[in-house]
Coordinates of C-alpha atoms and ligand atoms in Angstrom, one line a residue:
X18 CA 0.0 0.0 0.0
X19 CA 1.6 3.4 -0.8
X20 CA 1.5 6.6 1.5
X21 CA -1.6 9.0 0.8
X22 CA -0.6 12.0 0.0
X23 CA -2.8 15.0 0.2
X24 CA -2.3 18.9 -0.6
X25 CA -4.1 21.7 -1.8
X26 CA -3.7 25.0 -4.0
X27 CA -6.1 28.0 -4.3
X28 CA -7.8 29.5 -7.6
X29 CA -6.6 33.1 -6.7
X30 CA -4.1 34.9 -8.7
X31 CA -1.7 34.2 -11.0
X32 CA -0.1 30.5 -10.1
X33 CA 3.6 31.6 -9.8
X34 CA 7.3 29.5 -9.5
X35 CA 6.9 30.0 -6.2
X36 CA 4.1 27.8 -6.0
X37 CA 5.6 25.1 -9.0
X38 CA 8.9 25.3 -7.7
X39 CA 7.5 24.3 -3.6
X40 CA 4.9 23.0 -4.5
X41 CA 3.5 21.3 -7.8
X42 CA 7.3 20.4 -8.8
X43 CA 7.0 17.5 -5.3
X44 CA 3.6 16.8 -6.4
X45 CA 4.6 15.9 -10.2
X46 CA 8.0 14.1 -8.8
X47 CA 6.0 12.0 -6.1
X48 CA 3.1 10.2 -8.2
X49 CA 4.9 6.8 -8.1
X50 CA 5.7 6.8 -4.3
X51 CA 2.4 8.1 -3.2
X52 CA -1.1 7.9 -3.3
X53 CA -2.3 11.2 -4.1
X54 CA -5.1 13.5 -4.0
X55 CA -4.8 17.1 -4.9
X56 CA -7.4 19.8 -4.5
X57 CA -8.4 22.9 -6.1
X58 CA -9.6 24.7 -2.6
X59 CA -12.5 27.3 -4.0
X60 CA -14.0 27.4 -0.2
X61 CA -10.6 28.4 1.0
X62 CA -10.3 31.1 -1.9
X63 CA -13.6 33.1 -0.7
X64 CA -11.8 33.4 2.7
X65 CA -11.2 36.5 1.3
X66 CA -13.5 38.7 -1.3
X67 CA -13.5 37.1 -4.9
X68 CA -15.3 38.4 -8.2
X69 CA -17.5 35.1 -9.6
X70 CA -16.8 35.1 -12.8
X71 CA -13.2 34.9 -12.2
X72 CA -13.1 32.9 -9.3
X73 CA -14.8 30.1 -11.8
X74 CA -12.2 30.7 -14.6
X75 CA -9.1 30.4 -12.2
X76 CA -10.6 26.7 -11.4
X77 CA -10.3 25.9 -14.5
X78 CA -6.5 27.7 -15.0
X79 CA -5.3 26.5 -12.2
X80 CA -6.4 22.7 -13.0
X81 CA -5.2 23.0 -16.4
X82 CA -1.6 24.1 -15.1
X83 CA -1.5 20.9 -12.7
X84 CA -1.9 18.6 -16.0
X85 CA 0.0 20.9 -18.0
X86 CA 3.4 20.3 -14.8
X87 CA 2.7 16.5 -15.3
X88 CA 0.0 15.9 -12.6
X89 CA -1.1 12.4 -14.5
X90 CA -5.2 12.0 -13.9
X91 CA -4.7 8.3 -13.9
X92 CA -2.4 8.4 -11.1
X93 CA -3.6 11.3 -9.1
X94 CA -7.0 12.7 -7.8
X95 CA -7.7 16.7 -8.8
X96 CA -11.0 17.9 -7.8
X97 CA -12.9 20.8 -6.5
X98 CA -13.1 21.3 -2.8
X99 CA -16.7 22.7 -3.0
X100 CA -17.6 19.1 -5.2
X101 CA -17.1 17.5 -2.2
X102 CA -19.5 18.3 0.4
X103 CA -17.9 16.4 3.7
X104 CA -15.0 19.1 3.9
X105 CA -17.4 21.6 4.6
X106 CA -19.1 19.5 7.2
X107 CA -16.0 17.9 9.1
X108 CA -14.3 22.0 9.0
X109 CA -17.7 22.5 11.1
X110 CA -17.0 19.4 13.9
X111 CA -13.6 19.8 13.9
X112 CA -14.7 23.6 14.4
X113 CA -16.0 22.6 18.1
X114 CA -12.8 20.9 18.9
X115 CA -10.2 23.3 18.1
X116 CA -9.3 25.0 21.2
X117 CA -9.3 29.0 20.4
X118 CA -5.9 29.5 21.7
X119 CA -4.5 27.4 18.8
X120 CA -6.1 29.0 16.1
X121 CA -4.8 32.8 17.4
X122 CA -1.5 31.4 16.9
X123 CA -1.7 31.1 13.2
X124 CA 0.3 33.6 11.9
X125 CA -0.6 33.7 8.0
X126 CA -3.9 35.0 9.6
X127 CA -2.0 37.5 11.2
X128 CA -0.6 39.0 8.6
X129 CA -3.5 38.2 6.2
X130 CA -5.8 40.1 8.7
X131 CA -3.5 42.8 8.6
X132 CA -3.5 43.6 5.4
X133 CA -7.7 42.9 4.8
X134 CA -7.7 45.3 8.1
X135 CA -12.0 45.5 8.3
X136 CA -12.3 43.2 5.4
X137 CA -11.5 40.5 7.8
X138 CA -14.2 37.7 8.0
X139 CA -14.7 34.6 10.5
X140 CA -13.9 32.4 7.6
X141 CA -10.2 33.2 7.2
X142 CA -9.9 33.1 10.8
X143 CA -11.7 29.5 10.6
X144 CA -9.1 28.6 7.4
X145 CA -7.1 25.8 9.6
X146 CA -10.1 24.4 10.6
X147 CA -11.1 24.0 6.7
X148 CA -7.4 23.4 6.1
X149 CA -7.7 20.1 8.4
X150 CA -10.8 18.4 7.6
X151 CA -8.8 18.5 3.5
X152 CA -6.4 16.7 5.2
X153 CA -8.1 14.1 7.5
X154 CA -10.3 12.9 5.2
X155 CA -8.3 10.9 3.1
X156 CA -6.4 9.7 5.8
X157 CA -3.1 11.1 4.7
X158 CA 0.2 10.6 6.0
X159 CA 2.1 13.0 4.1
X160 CA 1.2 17.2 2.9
X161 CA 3.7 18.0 0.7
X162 CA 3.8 22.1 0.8
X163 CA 5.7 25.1 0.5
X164 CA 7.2 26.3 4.2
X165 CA 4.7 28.6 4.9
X166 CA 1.6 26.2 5.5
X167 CA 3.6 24.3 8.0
X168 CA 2.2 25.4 10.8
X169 CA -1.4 24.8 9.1
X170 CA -0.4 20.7 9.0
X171 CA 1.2 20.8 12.5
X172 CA -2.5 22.0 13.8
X173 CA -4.2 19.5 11.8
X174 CA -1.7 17.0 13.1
X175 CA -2.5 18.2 16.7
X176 CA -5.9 18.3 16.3
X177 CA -6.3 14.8 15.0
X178 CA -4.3 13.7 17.8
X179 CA -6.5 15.5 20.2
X180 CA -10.1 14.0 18.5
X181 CA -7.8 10.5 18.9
X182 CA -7.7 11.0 22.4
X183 CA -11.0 11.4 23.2
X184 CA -12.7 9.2 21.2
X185 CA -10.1 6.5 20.1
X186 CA -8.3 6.3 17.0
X187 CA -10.4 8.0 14.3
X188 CA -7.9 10.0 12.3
X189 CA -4.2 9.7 10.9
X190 CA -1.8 11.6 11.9
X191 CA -0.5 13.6 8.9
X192 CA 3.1 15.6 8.3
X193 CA 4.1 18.3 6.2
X194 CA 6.8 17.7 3.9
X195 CA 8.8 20.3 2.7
X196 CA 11.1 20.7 0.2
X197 CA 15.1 21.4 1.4
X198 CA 15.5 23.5 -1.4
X199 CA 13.0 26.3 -2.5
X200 CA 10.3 25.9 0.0
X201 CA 10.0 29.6 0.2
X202 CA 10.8 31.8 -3.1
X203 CA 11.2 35.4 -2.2
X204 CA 9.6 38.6 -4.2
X205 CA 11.9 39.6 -7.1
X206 CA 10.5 43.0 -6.2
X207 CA 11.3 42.8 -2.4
X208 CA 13.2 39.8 -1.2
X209 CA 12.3 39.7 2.0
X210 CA 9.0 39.0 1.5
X211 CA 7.4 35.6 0.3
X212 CA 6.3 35.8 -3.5
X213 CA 2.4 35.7 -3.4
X214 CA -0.5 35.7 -5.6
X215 CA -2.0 38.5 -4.3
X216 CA 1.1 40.8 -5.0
X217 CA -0.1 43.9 -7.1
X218 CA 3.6 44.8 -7.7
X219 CA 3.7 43.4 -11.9
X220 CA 7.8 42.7 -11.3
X221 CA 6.9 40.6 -8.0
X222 CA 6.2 37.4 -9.6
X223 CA 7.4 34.9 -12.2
X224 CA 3.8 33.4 -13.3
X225 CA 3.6 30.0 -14.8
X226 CA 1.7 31.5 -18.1
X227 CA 3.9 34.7 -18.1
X228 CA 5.5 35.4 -21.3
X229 CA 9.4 35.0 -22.1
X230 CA 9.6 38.6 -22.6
X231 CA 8.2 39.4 -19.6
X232 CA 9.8 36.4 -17.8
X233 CA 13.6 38.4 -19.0
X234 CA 12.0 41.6 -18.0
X235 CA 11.0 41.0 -14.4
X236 CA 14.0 38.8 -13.7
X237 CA 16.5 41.9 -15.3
X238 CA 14.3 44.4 -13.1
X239 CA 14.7 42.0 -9.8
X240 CA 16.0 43.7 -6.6
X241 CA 20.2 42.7 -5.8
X242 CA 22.6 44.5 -3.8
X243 CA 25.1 46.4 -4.9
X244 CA 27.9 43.9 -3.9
X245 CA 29.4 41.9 -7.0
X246 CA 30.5 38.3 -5.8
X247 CA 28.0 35.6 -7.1
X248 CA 27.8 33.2 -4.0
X249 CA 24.7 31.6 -2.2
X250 CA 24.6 33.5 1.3
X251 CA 21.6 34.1 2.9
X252 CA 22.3 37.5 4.4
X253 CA 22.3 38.3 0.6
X254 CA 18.5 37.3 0.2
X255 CA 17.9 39.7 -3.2
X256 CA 20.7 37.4 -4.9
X257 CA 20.7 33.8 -2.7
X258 CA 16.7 33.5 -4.3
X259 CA 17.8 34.4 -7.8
X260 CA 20.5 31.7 -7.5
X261 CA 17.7 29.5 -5.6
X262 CA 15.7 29.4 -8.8
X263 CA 18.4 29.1 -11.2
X264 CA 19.5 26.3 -9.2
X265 CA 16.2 24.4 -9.2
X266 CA 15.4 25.4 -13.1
X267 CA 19.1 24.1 -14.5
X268 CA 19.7 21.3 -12.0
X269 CA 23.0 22.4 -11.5
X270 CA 25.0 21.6 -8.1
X271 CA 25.7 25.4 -5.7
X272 CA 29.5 24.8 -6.7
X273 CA 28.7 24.4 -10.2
X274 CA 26.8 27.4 -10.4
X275 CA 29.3 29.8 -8.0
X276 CA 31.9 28.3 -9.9
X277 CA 30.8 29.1 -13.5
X278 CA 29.8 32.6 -12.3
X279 CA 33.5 34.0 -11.5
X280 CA 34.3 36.9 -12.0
X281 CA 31.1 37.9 -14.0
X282 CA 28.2 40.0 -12.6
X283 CA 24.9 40.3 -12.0
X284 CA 23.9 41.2 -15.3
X285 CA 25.2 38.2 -17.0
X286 CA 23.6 35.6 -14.3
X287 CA 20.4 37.6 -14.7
X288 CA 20.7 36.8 -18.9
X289 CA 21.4 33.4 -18.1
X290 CA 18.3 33.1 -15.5
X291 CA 15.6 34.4 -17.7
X292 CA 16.6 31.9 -20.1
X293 CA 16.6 29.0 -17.6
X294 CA 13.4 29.9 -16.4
X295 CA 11.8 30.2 -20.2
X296 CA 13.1 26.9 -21.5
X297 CA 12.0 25.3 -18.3
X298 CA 8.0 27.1 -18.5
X299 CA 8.1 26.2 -22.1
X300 CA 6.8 22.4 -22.2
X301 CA 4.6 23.6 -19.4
X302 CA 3.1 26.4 -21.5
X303 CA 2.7 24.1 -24.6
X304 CA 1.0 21.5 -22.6
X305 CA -1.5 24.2 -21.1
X306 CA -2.2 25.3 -24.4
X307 CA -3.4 22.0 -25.7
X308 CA -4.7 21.1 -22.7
X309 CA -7.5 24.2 -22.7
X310 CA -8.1 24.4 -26.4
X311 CA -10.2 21.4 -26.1
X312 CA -13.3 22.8 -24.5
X313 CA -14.9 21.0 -21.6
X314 CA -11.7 18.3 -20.9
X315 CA -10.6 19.5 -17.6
X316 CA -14.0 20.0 -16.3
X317 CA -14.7 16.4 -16.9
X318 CA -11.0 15.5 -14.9
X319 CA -12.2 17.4 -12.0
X320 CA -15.8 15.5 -12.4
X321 CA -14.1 12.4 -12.2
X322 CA -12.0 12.7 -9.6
X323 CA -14.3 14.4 -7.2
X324 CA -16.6 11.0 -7.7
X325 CA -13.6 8.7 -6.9
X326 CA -12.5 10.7 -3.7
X327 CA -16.3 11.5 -2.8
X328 CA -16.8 7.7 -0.9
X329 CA -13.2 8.0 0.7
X330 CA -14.3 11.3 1.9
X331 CA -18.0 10.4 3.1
X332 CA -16.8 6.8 4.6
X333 CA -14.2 9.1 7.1
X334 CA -16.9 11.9 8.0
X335 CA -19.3 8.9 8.6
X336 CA -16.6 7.2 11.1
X337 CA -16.4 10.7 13.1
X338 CA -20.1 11.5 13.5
X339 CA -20.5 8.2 14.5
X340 CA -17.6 8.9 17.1
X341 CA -19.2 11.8 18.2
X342 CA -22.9 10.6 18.6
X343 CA -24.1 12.7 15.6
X344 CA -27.4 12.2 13.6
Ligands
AMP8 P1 -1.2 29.1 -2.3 O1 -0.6 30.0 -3.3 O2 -1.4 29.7 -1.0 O3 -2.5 28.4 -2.8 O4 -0.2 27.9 -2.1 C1 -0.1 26.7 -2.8 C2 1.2 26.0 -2.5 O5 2.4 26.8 -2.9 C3 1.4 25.8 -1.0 O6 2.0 24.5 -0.8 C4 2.3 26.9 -0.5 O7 3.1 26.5 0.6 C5 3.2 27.0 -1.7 N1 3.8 28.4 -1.8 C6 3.0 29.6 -2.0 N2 3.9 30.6 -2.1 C7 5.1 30.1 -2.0 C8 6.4 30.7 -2.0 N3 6.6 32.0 -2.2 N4 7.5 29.9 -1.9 C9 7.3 28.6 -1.8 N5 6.2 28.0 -1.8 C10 5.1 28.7 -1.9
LIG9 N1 -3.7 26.6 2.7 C1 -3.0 26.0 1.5 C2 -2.3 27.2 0.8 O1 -2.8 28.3 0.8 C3 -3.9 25.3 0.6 C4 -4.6 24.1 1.2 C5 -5.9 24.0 1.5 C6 -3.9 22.9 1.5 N2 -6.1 22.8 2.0 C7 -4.9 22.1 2.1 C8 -2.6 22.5 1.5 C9 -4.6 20.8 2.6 C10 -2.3 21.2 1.9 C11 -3.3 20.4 2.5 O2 -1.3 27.0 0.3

C-alpha cells in the first residue's frame, strides 16, 4: 500500500514559480511513491473577497496548469473542494474541537488580517479548521507544501491527535513535507518578502503563463545589492533566491553554479536566468495550451476525480459523527 498524499492550492491569482517550484514540482515528482489527491480549494479562496466570474475561470486555470506540470489524472486525484461536500461538514465538527488558543497562533492569519484590516471575515480566521478536515479525510500521512503552511499541517496534526484522544483512534496523523531546497521563493521586487499571488507589484512574480519577454524583463528588473560576488549566502536574500531558482530550473549543483559565475556580474547571471526559467515554462506552457483548447476536458477530470474521492471522503466523515454521537 503506498503513502496518501494529500495537498491543496487556491484559484486566486496568477499561479507563480513560487508555487511550482514548492509545491506542484514534489507533487509531479511523487506520483509513483504516493497515493495522491490534490485539490483545487475554492471554499478556501472566498476566505477573502473574490469576483464570480473569475473565481470560476481560475478553477479551470489552475487545473489546467496541474496537467500541463505532469499531474497524470490516472495516477492522481484533482478535484474541487466545494464538489465535495464532507470538507465543509467535518471544518464544522472539527470547528468545536479546536481550542481558540491554537487557532490565534496562526500567523498567515495574522498578517493576512492585517492587510484585509475590516475586510477581515470569521472564515479566514476558521481557514485551519477548513485546512484540516482537507487533510483528515483521506487519511493522509504526508502534505507536501511550500514552508509557509507548515504550521497549518502541525494543527491539523495536533488536532487529529486530540479527536484521537477522546474518542479513540479516528484520524491519521498527517506531516508536512517540505522541500530542502526552495520551499520559500522570495519577491523579485522585495526579497524579503514571500512571493504571493496577491502581490499587485507586476515585477513581483514569475507566473507559470507569463510570457518569455516578460519572464527576461522581471528577472533583469529584480532587486540585488550592490555587492558583485556571485555566491549563495543568505544575508544576501535579493541574490541567494535568484541563484535559488536558477538552481532548481538548470539542476545544476551550488559549486557548479558559484563556480561558473567568477568573476562575471549580475547582469550576466540575470541573462542566463531568464533563459533558464523560459526553457524550463516552455513544455509547461505548450502543454496548457493543448490542454484548454479542447473545450470541456478539464472539467470532466475534475468530475471524475471528485466522484472517486467522494466515498473515501463520506466513509471518514461517517466514522467521526459516528464517534461523536451525531445524527
Ligand atoms: P497558495 O498560493 O497559498 O495556494 O499555495 C499553494 C502552495 O504553494 C502551498 O504548498 C504553498 O506553501 C506554496 N507556496 C506559496 N507561495 C510560496 C512561495 N513564495 N515559496 C514557496 N512555496 C510557496
Ligand atoms: N492553505 C493552503 C495554501 O494556501 C492550501 C490548502 C488548503 C492545503 N487545504 C490544504 C494544502 C490541505 C495542503 C493540504 O497553500
Amino acid at each position: 500500500m503506498k503513502k496518501r498524499s494529500f495537498s491543496g492550492i487556491q484559484p486566486t491569482g496568477d499561479i507563480h514559480i513560487g508555487n511550482y517550484l514548492a509545491a506542484i514540482k514534489q507533487w509531479v515528482a511523487s506520483q509513483a511513491e504516493y497515493d495522491n489527491i490534490f485539490c483545487i480549494v475554492d471554499l478556501h479562496a472566498i476566505t477573502i473577497p473574490q469576483d464570480p466570474k473569475i473565481l470560476k475561470a481560475k478553477i479551470r486555470e489552475v487545473s489546467g496548469l496541474l496537467f500541463a506540470a505532469g499531474i497524470d489524472p490516472k495516477l492522481s486525484a484533482v478535484f474541487v473542494q466545494s464538489q465535495v461536500g464532507a470538507h465543509a461538514e467535518l471544518a464544522w465538527i472539527l470547528n468545536c474541537f479546536i481550542p481558540m488558543g491554537w487557532m490565534q497562533r496562526m500567523t498567515q492569519f495574522k498578517e493576512k488580517s492585517k492587510e484585509l484590516k475590516e475586510q477581515v471575515s470569521v472564515g479566514l480566521f476558521d481557514y485551519p479548521a477548513l485546512m484540516s478536515a482537507d487533510i483528515l479525510l483521506y487519511d493522509t500521512e504526508v502534505v507536501p507544501v511550500g514552508e509557509d503552511q507548515k504550521q497549518h499541517v502541525e494543527l491539523s496534526r495536533d488536532l487529529a491527535q486530540r479527536f484521537n484522544s477522546i474518542y479513540g483512534p479516528t484520524f491519521h496523523l498527517p506531516k508536512a513535507v517540505i522541500p530542502e531546497v526552495g520551499a520559500r521563493i522570495m519577491g523579485l521586487d522585495d526579497p524579503t518578502k514571500k512571493m504571493s499571488k496577491s502581490e499587485d507589484n507586476p515585477g513581483h512574480a514569475i507566473n507559470l503563463l507569463d510570457s518569455p519577454d516578460e519572464i527576461r524583463a522581471k528577472i533583469k528588473r529584480a532587486t540585488t545589492d550592490s555587492r558583485r560576488e556571485i555566491r549563495f549566502d543568505e544575508k544576501r536574500p535579493g541574490i541567494h533566491n535568484l541563484l535559488v531558482i536558477y538552481e532548481i530550473f538548470s539542476g545544476l549543483s551550488r559549486a557548479e553554479i558559484e563556480a561558473s559565475y567568477q568573476g562575471k556580474g549580475y547582469a550576466q547571471l540575470k541573462k542566463d536566468l531568464g533563459e533558464v526559467v523560459v526553457e524550463g515554462l516552455k513544455p509547461l506552457q505548450s502543454r496548457y495550451q493543448e490542454l484548454t483548447a479542447e473545450a470541456g476536458h478539464i472539467d470532466s477530470l475534475l468530475a471524475e476525480a471528485a466522484a472517486r474521492v467522494r466515498p473515501l471522503a463520506e466513509k471518514t466523515l461517517a466514522r467521526v459523527k459516528s464517534r461523536v454521537g451525531l445524527g
